[in-house]
PDB file of C-alpha atoms in Angstrom:
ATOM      1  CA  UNK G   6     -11.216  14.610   6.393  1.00 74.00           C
ATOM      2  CA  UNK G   7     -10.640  11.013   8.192  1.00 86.00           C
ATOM      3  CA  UNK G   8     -14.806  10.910   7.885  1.00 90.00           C
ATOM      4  CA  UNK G   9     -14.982  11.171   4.437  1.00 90.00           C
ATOM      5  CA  UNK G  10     -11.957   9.000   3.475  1.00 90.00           C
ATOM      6  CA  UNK G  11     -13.904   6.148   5.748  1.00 92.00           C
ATOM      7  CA  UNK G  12     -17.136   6.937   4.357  1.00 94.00           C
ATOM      8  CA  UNK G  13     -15.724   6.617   1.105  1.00 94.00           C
ATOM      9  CA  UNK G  14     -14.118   3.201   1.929  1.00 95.00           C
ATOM     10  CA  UNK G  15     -17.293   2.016   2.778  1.00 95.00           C
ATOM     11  CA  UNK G  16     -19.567   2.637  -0.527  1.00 96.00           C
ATOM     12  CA  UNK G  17     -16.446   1.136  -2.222  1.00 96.00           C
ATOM     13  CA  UNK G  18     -16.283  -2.124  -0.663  1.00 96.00           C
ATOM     14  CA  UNK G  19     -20.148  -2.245  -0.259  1.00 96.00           C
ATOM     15  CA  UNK G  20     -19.768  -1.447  -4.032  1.00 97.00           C
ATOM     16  CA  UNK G  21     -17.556  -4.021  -4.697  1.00 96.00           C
ATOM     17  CA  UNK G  22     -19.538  -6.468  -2.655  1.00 97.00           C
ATOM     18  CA  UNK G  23     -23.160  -6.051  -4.555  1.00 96.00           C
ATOM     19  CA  UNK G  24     -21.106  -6.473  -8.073  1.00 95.00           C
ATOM     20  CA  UNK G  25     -19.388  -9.392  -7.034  1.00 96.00           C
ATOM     21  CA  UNK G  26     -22.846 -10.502  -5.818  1.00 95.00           C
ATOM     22  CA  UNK G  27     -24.631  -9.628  -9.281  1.00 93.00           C
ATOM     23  CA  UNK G  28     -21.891 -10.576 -11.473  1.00 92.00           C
ATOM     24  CA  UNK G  29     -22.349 -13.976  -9.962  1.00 93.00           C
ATOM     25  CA  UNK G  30     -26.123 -14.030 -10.935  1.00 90.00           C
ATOM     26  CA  UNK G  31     -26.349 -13.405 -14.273  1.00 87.00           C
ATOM     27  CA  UNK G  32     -26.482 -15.792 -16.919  1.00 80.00           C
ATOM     28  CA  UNK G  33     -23.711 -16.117 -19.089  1.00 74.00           C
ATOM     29  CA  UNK G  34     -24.840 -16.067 -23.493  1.00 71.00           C
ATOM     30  CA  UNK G  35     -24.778 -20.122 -22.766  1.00 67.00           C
ATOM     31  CA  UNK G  36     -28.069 -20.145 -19.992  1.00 63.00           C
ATOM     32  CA  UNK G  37     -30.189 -18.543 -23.115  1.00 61.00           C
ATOM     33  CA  UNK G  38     -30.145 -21.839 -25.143  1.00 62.00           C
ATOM     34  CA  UNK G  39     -31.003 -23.714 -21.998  1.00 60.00           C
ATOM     35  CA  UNK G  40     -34.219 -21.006 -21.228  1.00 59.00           C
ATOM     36  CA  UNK G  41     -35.606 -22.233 -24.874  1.00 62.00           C
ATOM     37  CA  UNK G  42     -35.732 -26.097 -23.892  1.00 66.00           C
ATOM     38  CA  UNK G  43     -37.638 -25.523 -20.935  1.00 61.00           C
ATOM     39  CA  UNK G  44     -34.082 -25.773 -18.105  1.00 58.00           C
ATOM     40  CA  UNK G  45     -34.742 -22.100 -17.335  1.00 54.00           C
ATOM     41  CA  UNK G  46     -37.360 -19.526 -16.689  1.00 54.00           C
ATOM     42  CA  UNK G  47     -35.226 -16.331 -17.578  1.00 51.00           C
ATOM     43  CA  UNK G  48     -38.600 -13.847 -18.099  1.00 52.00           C
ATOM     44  CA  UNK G  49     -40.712 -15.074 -14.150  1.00 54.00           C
ATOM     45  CA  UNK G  50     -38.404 -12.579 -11.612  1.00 58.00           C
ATOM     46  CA  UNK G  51     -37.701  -9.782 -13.992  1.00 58.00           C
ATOM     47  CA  UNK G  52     -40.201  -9.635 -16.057  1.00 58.00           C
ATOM     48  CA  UNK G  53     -40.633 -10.238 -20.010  1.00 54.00           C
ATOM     49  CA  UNK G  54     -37.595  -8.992 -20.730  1.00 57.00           C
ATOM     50  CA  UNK G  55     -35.580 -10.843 -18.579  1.00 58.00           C
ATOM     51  CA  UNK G  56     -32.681 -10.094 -16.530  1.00 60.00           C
ATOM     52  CA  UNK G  57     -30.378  -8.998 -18.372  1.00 67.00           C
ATOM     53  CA  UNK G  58     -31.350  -5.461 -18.586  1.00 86.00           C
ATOM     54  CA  UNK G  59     -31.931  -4.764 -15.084  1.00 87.00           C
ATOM     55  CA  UNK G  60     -28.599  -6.470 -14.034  1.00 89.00           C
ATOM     56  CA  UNK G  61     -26.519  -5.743 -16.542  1.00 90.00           C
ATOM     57  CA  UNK G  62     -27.609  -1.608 -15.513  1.00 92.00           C
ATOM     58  CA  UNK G  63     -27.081  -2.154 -12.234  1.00 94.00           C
ATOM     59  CA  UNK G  64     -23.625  -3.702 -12.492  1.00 94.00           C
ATOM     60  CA  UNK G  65     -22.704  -0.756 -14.655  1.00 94.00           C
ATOM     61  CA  UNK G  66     -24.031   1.659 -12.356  1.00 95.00           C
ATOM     62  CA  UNK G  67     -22.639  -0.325  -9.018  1.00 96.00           C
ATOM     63  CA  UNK G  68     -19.219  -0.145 -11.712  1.00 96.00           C
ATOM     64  CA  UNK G  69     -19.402   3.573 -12.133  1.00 96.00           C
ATOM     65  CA  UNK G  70     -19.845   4.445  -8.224  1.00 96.00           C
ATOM     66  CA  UNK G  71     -16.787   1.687  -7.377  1.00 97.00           C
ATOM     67  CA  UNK G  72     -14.512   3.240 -10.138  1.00 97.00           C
ATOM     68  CA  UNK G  73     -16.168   7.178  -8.607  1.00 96.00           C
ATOM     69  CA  UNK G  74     -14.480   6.056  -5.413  1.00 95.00           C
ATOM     70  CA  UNK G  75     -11.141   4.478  -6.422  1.00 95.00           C
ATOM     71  CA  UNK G  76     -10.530   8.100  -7.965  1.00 95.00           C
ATOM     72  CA  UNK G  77     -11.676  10.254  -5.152  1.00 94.00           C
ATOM     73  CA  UNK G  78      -9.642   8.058  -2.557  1.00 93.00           C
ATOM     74  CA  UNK G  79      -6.288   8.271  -5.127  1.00 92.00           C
ATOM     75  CA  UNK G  80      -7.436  11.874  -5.003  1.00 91.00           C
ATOM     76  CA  UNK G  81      -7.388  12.427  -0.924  1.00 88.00           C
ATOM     77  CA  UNK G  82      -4.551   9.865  -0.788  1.00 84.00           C
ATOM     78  CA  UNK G  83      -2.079  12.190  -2.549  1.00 80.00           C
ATOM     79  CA  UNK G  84      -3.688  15.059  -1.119  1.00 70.00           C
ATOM     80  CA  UNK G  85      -1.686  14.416   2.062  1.00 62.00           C
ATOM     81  CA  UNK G  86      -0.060  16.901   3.875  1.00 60.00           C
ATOM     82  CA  UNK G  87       3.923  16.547   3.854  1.00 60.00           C
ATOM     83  CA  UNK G  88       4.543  16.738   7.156  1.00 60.00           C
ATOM     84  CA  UNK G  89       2.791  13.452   8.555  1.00 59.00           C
ATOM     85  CA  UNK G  90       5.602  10.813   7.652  1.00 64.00           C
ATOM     86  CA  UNK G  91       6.783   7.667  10.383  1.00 71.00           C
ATOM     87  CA  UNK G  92       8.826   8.178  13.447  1.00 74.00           C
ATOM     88  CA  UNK G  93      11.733   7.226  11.555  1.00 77.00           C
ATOM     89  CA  UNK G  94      11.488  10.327   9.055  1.00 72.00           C
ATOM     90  CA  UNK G  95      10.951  12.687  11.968  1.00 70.00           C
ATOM     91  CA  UNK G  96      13.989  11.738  14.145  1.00 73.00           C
ATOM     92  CA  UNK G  97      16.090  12.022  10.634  1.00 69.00           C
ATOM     93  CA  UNK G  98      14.780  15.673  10.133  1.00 68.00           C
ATOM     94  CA  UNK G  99      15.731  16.293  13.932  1.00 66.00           C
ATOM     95  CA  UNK G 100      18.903  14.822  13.609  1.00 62.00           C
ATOM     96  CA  UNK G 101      21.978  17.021  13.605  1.00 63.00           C
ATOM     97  CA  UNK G 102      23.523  16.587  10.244  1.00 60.00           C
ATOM     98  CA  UNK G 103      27.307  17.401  10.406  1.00 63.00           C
ATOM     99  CA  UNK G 104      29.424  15.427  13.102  1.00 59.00           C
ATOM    100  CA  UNK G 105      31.087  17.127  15.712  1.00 59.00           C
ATOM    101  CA  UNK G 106      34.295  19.064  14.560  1.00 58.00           C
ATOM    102  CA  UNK G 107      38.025  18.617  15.586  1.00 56.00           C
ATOM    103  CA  UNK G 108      39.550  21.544  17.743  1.00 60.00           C
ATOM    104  CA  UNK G 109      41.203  23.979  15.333  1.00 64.00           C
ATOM    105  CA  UNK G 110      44.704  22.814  13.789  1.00 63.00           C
ATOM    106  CA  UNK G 111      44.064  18.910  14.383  1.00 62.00           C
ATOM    107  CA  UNK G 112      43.677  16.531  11.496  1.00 66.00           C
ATOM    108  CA  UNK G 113      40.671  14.095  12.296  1.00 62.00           C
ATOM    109  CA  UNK G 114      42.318  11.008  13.504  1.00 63.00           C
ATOM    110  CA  UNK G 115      44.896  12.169  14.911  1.00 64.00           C
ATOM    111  CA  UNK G 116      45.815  12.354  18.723  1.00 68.00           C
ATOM    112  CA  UNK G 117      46.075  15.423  20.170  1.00 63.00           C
ATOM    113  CA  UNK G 118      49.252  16.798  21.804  1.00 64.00           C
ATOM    114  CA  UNK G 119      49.916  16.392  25.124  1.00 63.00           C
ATOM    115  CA  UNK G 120      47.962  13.261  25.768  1.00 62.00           C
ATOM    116  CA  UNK G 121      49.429  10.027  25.796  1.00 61.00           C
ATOM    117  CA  UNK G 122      48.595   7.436  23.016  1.00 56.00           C
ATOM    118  CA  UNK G 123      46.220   5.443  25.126  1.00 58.00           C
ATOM    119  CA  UNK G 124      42.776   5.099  24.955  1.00 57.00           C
ATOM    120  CA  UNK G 125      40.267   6.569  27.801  1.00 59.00           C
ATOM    121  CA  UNK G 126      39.648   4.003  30.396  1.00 59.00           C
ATOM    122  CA  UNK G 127      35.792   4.059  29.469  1.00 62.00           C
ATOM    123  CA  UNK G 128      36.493   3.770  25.509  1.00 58.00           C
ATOM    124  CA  UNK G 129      36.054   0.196  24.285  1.00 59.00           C
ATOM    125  CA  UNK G 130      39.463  -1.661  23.089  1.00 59.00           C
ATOM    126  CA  UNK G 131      39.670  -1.913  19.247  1.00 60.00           C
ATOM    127  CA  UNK G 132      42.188  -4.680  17.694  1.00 57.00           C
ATOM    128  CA  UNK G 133      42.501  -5.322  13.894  1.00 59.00           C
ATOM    129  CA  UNK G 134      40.690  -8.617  13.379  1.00 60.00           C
ATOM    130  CA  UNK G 135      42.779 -11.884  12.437  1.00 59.00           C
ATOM    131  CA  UNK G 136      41.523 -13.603   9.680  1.00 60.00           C
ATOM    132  CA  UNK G 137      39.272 -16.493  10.079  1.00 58.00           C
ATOM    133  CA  UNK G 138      38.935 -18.897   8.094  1.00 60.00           C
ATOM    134  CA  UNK G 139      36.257 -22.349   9.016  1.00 61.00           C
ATOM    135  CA  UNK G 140      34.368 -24.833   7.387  1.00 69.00           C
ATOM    136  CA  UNK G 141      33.408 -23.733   4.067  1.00 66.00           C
ATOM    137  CA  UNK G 142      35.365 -20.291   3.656  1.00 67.00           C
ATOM    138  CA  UNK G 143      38.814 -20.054   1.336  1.00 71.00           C
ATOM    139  CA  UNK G 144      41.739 -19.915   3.041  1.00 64.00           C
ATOM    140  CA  UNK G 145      43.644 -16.528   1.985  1.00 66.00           C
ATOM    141  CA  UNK G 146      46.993 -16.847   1.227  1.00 64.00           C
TER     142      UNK G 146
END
């Protein structure tokens, strides 16, 4: 599957690369007035006819194959199985998703009997934070 998505990215931008290059040499309906005074010699590398038919053909054909591609690559692109996401959205799905539970009959938050009300000697010291107020904040009052 990876072989035909790159080989698919390839005609596209080679695509895209020979239109940009034809677009660019074709005459706009202004070089035709030019051609009749003698500035121009539209019929001497195409033939009588000139160039627009054979470039103008090939741009639309070189259009067809680019716009051939954008679709088939939209196509594989969605095609995609689920399961491939980022390294983030696999640890999530391993993740346990409830927290831990309280022993039975305690309320969460509150301390359990028996134990004194201070904190575990490894358990980091939490204090309500005082207000600060600097340069540029609004006092509270």
């Amino acid at each position: 599957m990876n072989v035909v998505l790159n080989l698919l990215v390839g005609v596209q931008m080679l695509s895209a690369l020979a239109m940009i290059g034809l677009i660019l040499i074709q005459h706009g309906k202004g070089a035709d007035m030019g051609a009749a005074f003698g500035s121009g010699s539209a019929g001497s590398l195409f033939g009588a006819s000139g160039s627009a038919n054979f470039l103008s053909r090939t741009t639309a054909v070189l259009a067809a194959v680019f716009f051939a591609c954008t679709l088939l690559l939209a196509y594989f692109s969605h095609a995609r199985p689920a399961g491939g996401g980022s390294l983030l959205e696999r640890a999530a799905v391993g993740a346990p998703a409830t927290p831990a539970s309280a022993p039975a009959g305690q309320i969460p938050g509150q301390i359990p009997a028996g134990t004194s009300g201070a904190a575990p000697a490894n358990a980091p010291a939490s204090a309500p934070a005082a207000p600060v107020s600097g340069p540029g904040q609004i006092p509270s009052k």
